[in-house]
PDB file of C-alpha atoms in Angstrom:
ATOM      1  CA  UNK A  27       0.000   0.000   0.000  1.00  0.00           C
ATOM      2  CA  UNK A  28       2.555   2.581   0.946  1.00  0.00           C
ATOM      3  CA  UNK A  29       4.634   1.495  -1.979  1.00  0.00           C
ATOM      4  CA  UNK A  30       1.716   2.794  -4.191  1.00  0.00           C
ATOM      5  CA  UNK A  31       1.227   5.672  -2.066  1.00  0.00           C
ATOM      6  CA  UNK A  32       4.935   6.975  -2.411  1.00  0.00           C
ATOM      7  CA  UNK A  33       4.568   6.640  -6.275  1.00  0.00           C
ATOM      8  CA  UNK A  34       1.109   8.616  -6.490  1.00  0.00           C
ATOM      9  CA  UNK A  35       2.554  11.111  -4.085  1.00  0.00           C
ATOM     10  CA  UNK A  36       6.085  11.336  -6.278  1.00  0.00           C
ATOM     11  CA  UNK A  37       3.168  11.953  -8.889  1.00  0.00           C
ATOM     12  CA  UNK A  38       0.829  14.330  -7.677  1.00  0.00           C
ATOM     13  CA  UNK A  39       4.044  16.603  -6.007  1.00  0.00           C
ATOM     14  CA  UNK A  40       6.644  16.458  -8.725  1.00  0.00           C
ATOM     15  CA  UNK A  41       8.411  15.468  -5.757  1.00  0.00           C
ATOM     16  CA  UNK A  42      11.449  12.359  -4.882  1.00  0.00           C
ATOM     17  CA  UNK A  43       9.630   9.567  -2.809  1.00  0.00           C
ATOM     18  CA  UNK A  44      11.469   6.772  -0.886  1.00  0.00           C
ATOM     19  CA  UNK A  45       9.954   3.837   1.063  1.00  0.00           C
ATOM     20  CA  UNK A  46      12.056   2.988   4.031  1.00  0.00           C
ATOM     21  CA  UNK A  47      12.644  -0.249   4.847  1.00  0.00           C
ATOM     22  CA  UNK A  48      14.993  -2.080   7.415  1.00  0.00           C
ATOM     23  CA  UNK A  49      16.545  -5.335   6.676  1.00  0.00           C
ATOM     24  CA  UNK A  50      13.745  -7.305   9.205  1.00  0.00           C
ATOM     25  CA  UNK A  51      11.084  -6.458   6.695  1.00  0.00           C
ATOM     26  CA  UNK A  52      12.988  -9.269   4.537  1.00  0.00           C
ATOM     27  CA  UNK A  53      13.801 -11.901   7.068  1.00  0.00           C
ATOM     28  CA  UNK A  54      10.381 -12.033   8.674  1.00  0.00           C
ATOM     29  CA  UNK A  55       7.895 -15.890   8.010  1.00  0.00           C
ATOM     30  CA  UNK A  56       4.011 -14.583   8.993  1.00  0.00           C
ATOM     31  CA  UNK A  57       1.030 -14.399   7.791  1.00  0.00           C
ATOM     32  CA  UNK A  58       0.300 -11.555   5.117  1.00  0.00           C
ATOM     33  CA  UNK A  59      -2.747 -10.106   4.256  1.00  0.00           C
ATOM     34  CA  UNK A  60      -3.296  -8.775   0.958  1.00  0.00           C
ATOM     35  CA  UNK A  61      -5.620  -6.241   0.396  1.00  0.00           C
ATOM     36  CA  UNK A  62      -7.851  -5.755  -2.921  1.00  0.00           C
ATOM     37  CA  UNK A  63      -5.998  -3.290  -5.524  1.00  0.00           C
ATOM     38  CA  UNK A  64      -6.829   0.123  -5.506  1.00  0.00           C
ATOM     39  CA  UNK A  65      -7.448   1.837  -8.926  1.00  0.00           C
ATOM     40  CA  UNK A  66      -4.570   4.168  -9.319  1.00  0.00           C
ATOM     41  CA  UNK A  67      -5.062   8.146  -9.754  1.00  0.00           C
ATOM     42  CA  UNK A  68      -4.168   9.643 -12.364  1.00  0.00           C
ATOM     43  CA  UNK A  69      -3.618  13.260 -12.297  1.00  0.00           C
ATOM     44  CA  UNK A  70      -3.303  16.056 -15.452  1.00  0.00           C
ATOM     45  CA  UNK A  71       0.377  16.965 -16.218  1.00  0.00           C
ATOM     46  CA  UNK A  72       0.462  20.046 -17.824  1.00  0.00           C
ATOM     47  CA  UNK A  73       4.303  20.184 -17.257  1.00  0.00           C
ATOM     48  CA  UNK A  74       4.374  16.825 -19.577  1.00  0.00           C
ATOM     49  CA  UNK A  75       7.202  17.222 -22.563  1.00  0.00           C
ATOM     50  CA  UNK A  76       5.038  15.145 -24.847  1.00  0.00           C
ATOM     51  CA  UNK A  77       4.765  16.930 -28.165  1.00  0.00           C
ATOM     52  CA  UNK A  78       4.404  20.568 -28.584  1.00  0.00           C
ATOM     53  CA  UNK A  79       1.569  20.103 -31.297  1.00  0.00           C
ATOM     54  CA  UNK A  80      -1.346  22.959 -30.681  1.00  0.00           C
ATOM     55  CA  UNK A  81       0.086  24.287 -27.917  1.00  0.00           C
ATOM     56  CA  UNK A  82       2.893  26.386 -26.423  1.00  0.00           C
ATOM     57  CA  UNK A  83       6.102  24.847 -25.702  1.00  0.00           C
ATOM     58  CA  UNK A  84       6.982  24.247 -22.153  1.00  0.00           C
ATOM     59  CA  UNK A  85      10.173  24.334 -20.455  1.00  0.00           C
ATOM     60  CA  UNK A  86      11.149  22.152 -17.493  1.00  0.00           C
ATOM     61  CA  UNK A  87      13.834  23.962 -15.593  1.00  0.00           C
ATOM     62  CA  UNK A  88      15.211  25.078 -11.973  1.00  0.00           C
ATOM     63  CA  UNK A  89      17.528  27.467 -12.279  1.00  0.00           C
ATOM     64  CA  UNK A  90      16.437  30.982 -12.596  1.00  0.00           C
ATOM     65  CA  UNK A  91      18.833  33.805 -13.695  1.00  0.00           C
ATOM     66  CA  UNK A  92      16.002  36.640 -14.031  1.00  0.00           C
ATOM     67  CA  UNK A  93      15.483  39.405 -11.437  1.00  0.00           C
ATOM     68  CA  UNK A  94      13.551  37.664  -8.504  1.00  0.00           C
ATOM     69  CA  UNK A  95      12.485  34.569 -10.458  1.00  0.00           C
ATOM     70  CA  UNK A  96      14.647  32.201  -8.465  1.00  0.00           C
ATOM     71  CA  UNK A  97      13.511  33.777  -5.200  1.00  0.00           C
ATOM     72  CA  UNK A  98       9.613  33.480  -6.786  1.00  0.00           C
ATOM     73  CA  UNK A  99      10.803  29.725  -7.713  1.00  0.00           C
ATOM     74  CA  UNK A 100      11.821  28.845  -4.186  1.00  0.00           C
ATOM     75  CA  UNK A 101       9.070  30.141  -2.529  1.00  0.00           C
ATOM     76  CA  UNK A 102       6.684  28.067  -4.802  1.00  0.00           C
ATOM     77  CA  UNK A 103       8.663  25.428  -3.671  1.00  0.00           C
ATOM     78  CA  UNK A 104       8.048  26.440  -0.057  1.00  0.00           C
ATOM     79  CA  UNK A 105       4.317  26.391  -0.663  1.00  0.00           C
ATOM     80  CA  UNK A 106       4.365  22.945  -1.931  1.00  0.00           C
ATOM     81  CA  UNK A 107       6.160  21.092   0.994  1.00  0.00           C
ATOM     82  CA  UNK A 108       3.926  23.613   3.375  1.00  0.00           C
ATOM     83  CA  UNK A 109       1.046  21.521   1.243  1.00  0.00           C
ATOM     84  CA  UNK A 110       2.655  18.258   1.754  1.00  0.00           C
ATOM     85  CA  UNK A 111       2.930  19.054   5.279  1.00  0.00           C
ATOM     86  CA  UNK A 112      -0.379  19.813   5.578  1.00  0.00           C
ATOM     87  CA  UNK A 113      -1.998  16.857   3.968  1.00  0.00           C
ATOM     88  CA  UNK A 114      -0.117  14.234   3.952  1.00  0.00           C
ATOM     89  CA  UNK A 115       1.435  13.386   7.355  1.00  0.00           C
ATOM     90  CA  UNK A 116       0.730   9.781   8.243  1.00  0.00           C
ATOM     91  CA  UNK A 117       0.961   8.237  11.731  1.00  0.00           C
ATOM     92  CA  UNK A 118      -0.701   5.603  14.185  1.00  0.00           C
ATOM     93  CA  UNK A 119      -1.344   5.993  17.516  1.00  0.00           C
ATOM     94  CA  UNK A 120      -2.375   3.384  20.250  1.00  0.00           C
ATOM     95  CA  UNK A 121      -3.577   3.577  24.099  1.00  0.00           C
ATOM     96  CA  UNK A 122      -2.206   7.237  24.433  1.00  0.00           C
ATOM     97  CA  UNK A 123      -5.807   7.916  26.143  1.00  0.00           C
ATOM     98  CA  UNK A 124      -4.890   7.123  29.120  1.00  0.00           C
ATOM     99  CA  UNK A 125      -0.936   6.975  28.664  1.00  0.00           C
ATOM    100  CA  UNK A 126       1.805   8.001  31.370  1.00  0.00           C
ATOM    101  CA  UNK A 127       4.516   7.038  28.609  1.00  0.00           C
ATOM    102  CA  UNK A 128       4.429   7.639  24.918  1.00  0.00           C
ATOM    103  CA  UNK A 129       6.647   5.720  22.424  1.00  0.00           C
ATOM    104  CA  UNK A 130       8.172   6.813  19.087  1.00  0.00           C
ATOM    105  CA  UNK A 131       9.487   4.126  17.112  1.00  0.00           C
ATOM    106  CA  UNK A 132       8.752   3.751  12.959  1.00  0.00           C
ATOM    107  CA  UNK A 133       9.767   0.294  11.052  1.00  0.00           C
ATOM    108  CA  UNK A 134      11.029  -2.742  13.084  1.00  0.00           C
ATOM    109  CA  UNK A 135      11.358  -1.127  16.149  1.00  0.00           C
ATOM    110  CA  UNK A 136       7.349   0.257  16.211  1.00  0.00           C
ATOM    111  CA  UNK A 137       6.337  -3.300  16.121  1.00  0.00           C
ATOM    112  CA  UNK A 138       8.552  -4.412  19.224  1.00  0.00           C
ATOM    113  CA  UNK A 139       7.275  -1.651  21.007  1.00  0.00           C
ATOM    114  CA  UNK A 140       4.005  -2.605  20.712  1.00  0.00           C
ATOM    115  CA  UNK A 141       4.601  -5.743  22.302  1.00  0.00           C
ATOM    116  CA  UNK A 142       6.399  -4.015  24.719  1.00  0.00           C
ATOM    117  CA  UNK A 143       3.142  -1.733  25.579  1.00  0.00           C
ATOM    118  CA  UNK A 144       1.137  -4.814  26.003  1.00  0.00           C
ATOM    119  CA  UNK A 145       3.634  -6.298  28.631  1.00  0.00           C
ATOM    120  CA  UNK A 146       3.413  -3.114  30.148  1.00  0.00           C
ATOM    121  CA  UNK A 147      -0.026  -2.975  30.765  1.00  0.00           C
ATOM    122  CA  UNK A 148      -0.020  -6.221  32.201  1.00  0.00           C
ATOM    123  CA  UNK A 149       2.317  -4.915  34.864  1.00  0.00           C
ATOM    124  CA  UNK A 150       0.011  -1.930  35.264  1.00  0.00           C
ATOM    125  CA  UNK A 151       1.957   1.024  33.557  1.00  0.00           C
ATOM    126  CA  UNK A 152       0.048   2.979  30.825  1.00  0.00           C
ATOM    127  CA  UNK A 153       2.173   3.021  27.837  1.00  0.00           C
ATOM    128  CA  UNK A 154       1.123   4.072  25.088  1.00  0.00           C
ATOM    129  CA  UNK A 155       3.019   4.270  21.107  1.00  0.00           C
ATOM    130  CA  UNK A 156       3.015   7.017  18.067  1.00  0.00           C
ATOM    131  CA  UNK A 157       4.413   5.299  15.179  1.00  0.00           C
ATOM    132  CA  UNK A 158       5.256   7.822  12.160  1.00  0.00           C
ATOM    133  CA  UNK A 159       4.485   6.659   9.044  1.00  0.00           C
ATOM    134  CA  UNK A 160       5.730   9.098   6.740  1.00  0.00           C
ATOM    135  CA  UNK A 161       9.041  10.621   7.939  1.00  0.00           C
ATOM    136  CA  UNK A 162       9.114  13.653   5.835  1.00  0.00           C
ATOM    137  CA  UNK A 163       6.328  15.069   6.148  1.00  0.00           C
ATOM    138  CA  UNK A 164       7.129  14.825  10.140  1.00  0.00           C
ATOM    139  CA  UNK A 165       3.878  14.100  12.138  1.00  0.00           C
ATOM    140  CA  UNK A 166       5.553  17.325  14.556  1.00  0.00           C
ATOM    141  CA  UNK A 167       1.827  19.067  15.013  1.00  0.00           C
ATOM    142  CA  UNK A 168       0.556  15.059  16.511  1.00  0.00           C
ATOM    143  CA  UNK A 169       3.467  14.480  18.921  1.00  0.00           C
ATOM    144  CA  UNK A 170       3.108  18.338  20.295  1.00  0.00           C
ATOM    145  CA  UNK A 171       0.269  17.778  21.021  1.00  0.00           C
ATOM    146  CA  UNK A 172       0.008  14.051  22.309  1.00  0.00           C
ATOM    147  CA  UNK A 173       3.422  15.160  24.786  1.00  0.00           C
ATOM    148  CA  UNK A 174       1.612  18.110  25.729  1.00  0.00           C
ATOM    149  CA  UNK A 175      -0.785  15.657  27.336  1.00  0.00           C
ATOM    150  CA  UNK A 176       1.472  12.894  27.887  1.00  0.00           C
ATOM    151  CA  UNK A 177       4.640  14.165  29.383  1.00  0.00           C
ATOM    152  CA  UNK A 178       7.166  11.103  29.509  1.00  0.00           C
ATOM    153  CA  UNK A 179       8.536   9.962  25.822  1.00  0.00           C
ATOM    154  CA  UNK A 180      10.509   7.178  24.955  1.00  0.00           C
ATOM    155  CA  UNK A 181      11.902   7.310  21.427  1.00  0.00           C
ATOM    156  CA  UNK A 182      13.207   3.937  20.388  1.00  0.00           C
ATOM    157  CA  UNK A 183      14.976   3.311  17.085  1.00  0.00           C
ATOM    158  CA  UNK A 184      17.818   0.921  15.261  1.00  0.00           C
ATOM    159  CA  UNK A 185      20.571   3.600  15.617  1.00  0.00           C
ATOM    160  CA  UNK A 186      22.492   5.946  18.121  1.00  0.00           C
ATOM    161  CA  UNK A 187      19.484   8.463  17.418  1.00  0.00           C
ATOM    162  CA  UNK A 188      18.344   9.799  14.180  1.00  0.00           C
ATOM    163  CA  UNK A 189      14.918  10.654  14.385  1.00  0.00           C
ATOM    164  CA  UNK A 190      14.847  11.556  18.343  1.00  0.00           C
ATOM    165  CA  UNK A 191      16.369  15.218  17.516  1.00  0.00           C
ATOM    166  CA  UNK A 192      13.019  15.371  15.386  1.00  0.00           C
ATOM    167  CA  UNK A 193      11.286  14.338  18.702  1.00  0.00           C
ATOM    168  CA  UNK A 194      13.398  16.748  20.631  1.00  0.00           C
ATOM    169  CA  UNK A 195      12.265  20.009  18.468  1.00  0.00           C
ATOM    170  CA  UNK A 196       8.603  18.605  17.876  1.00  0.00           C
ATOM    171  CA  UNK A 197       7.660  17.580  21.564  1.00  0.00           C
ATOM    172  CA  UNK A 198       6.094  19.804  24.287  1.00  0.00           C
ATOM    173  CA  UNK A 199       8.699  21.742  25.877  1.00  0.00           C
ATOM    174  CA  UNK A 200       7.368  20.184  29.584  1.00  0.00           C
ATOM    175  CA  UNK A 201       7.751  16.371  28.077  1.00  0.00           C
ATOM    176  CA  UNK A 202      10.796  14.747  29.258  1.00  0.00           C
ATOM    177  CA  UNK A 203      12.569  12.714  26.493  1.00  0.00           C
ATOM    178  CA  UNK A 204      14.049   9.649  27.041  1.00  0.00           C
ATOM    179  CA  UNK A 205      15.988   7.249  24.311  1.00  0.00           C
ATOM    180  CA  UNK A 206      16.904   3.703  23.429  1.00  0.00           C
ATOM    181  CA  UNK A 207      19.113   2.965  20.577  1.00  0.00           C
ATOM    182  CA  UNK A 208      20.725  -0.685  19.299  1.00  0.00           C
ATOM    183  CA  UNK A 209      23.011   0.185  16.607  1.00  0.00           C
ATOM    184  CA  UNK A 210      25.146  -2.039  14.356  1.00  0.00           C
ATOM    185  CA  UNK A 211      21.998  -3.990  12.749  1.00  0.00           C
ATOM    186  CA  UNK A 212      20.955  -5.085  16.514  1.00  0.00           C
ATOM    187  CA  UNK A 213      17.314  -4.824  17.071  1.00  0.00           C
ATOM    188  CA  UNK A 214      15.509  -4.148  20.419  1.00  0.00           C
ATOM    189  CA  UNK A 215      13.783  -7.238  22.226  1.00  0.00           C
ATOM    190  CA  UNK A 216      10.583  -6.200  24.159  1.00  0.00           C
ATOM    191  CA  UNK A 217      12.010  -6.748  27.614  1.00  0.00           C
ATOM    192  CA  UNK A 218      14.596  -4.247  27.131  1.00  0.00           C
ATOM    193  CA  UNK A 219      11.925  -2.022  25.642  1.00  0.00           C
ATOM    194  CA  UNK A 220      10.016  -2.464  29.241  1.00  0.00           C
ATOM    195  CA  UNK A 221      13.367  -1.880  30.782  1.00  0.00           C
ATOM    196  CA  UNK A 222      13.687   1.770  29.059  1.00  0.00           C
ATOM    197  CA  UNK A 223      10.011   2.416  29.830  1.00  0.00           C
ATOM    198  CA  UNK A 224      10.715   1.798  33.523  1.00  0.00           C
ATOM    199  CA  UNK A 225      13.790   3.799  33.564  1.00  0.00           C
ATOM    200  CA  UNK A 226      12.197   6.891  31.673  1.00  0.00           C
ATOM    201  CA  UNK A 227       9.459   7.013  34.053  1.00  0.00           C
ATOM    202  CA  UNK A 228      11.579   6.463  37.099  1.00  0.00           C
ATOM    203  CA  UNK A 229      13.344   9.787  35.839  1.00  0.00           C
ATOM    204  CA  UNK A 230      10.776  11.238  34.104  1.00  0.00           C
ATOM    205  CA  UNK A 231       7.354  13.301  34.915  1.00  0.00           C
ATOM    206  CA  UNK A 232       4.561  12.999  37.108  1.00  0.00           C
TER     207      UNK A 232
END
């Protein structure tokens, strides 16, 4: 599904698309489900270079050398990723209702963590996870607003910590961020995952 998505969106934008995809996606045996095909979109290109006949010739360019026209150029350019922004952030959110801990993750390590929120509230701590779909755009505007509520975050991810200085500038100034990192191709097991979540909330907020 997201593989479609990123082409239609490389589409409709005009815009590079990449799906990001760890190695674990690859070396995983379960069950998939495959879900009925989706007529794809097609949209009007009236950029197209596809024969000038009865019409003006266009021009596909993006360097300017005209007074203002490569200021006017990048500011058109600001408008579409202020779009993008806009309308196309993707994320999922579970049990952040009632949640004293809120966990980043995206890829392989949003899926541990999930396990890790269920052993959690077993034990009788409310964890809860945002997983970002789309990395660019950012979902900044959903964790503001989630850490504004929740105030202890726990970003969790397959490196020494990439996408927690995202987290860092995004999250309610009050939320106290915690992070968990397993570099080198390692992967986080649940019980370490409960391990940070105790630690972060032993240190962390009320």
């Amino acid at each position: 599904d997201l593989t479609i998505k990123a082409f239609e969106l490389a589409d409709r934008y005009r815009n590079p698309a990449m799906v990001i995809a760890d190695a674990m996606v690859g070396q995983f045996q379960e069950p998939c489900r495959l879900v009925p095909e989706k007529p794809v979109e097609i949209f009007e290109k009236p950029w197209s270079l596809s024969g000038r006949e009865g019409r003006e010739p266009r021009l596909l360019k993006s360097l300017y050398l005209g007074d203002f026209e490569q200021e006017e150029h990048n500011l058109f350019l600001k408008s579409k990723y202020d779009e993008i922004q806009e309308k196309e952030v993707l994320c999922e959110t579970q049990h952040l209702d009632d949640a004293e801990l809120m966990i980043i993750a995206f890829g392989t390590p949003s899926r541990v963590a999930k396990t890790a929120i269920r052993m959690a509230r077993e034990k009788g701590i409310k964890a809860g996870l945002l997983r970002p779909i789309t990395l660019f755009p950012f979902p900044a505007r959903e964790i503001f607003e989630h850490s504004s509520r929740v105030k202890n975050v726990l970003v969790v991810e397959m490196n020494t910590g990439q996408m927690v200085r995202d987290v860092r500038i995004a999250a309610h100034r009050d939320a106290a961020i915690s992070f968990y990192g397993r570099p080198g191709g390692g992967f986080p097991f649940p019980d370490q995952v409960l391990e940070e979540i105790e630690k972060a909330l032993k240190g962390g907020k009320p």
